[in-house]
GROMACS .gro file of N, CA and C in nm:
model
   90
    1UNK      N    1  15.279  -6.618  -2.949
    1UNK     CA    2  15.244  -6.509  -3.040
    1UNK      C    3  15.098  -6.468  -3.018
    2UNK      N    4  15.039  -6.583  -3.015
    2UNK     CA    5  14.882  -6.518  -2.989
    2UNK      C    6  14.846  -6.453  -2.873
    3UNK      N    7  14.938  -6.529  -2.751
    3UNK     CA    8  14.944  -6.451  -2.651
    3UNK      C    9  14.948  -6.317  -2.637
    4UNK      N   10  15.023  -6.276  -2.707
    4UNK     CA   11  15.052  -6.142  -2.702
    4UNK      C   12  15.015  -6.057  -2.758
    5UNK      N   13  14.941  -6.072  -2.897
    5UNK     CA   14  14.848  -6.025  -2.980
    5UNK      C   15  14.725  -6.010  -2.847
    6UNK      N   16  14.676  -6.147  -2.801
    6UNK     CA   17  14.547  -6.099  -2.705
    6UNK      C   18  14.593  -5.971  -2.569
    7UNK      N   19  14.654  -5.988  -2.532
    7UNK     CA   20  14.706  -5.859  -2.416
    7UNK      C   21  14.714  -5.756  -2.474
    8UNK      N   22  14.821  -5.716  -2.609
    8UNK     CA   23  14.778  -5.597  -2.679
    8UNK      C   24  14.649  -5.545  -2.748
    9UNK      N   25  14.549  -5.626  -2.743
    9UNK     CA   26  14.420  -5.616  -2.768
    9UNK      C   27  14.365  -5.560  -2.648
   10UNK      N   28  14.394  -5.651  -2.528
   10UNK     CA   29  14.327  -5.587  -2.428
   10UNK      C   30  14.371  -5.444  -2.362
   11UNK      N   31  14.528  -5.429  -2.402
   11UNK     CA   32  14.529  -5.316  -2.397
   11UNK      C   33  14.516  -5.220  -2.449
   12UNK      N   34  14.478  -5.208  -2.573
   12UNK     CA   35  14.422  -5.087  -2.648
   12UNK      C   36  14.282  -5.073  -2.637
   13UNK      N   37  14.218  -5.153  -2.615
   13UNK     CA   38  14.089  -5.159  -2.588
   13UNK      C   39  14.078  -5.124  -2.409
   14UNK      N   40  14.163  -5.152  -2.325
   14UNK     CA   41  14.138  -5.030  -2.236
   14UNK      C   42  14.179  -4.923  -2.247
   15UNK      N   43  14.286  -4.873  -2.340
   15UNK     CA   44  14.329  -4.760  -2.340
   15UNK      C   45  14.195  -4.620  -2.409
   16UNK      N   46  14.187  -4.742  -2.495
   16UNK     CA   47  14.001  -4.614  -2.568
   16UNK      C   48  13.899  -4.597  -2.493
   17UNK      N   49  13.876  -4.701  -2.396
   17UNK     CA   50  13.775  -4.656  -2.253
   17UNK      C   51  13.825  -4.557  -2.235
   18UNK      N   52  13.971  -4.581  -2.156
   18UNK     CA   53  13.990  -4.475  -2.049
   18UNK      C   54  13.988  -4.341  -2.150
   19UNK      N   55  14.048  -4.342  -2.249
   19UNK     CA   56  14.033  -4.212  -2.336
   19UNK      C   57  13.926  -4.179  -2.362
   20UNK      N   58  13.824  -4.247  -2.410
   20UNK     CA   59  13.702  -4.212  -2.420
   20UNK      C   60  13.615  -4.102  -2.295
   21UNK      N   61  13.653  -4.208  -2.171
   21UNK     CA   62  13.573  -4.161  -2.054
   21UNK      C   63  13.680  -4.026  -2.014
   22UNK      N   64  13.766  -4.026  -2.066
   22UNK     CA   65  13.859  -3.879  -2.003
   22UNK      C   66  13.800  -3.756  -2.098
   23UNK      N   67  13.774  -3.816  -2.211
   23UNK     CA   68  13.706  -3.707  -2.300
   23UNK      C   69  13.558  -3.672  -2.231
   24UNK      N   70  13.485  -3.782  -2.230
   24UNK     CA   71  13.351  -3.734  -2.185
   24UNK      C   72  13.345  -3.624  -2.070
   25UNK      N   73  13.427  -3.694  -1.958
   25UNK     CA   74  13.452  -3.629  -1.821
   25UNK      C   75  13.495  -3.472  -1.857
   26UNK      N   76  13.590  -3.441  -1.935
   26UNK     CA   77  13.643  -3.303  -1.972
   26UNK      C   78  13.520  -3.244  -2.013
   27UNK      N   79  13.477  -3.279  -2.088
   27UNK     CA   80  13.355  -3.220  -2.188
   27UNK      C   81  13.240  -3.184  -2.061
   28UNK      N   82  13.193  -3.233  -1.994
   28UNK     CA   83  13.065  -3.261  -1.906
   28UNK      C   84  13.178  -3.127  -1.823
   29UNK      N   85  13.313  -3.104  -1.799
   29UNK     CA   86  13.317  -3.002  -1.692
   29UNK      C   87  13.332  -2.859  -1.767
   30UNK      N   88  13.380  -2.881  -1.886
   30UNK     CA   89  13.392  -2.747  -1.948
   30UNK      C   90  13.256  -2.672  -1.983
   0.00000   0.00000   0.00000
């Protein structure tokens, strides 16, 4: 259980990087 709690952690927490940095990137070209 904890296992899997930690991977879904790590994956939402890369998922808001990458969202984050896709926002910035858009923004900086528009």
């Amino acid at each position: 259980m904890d296992k899997i709690k930690c991977i879904l952690n790590r994956i939402i927490s890369f998922l808001l990087i990458v969202h984050s940095t896709f926002l910035f990137i858009f923004k900086v070209e528009c």
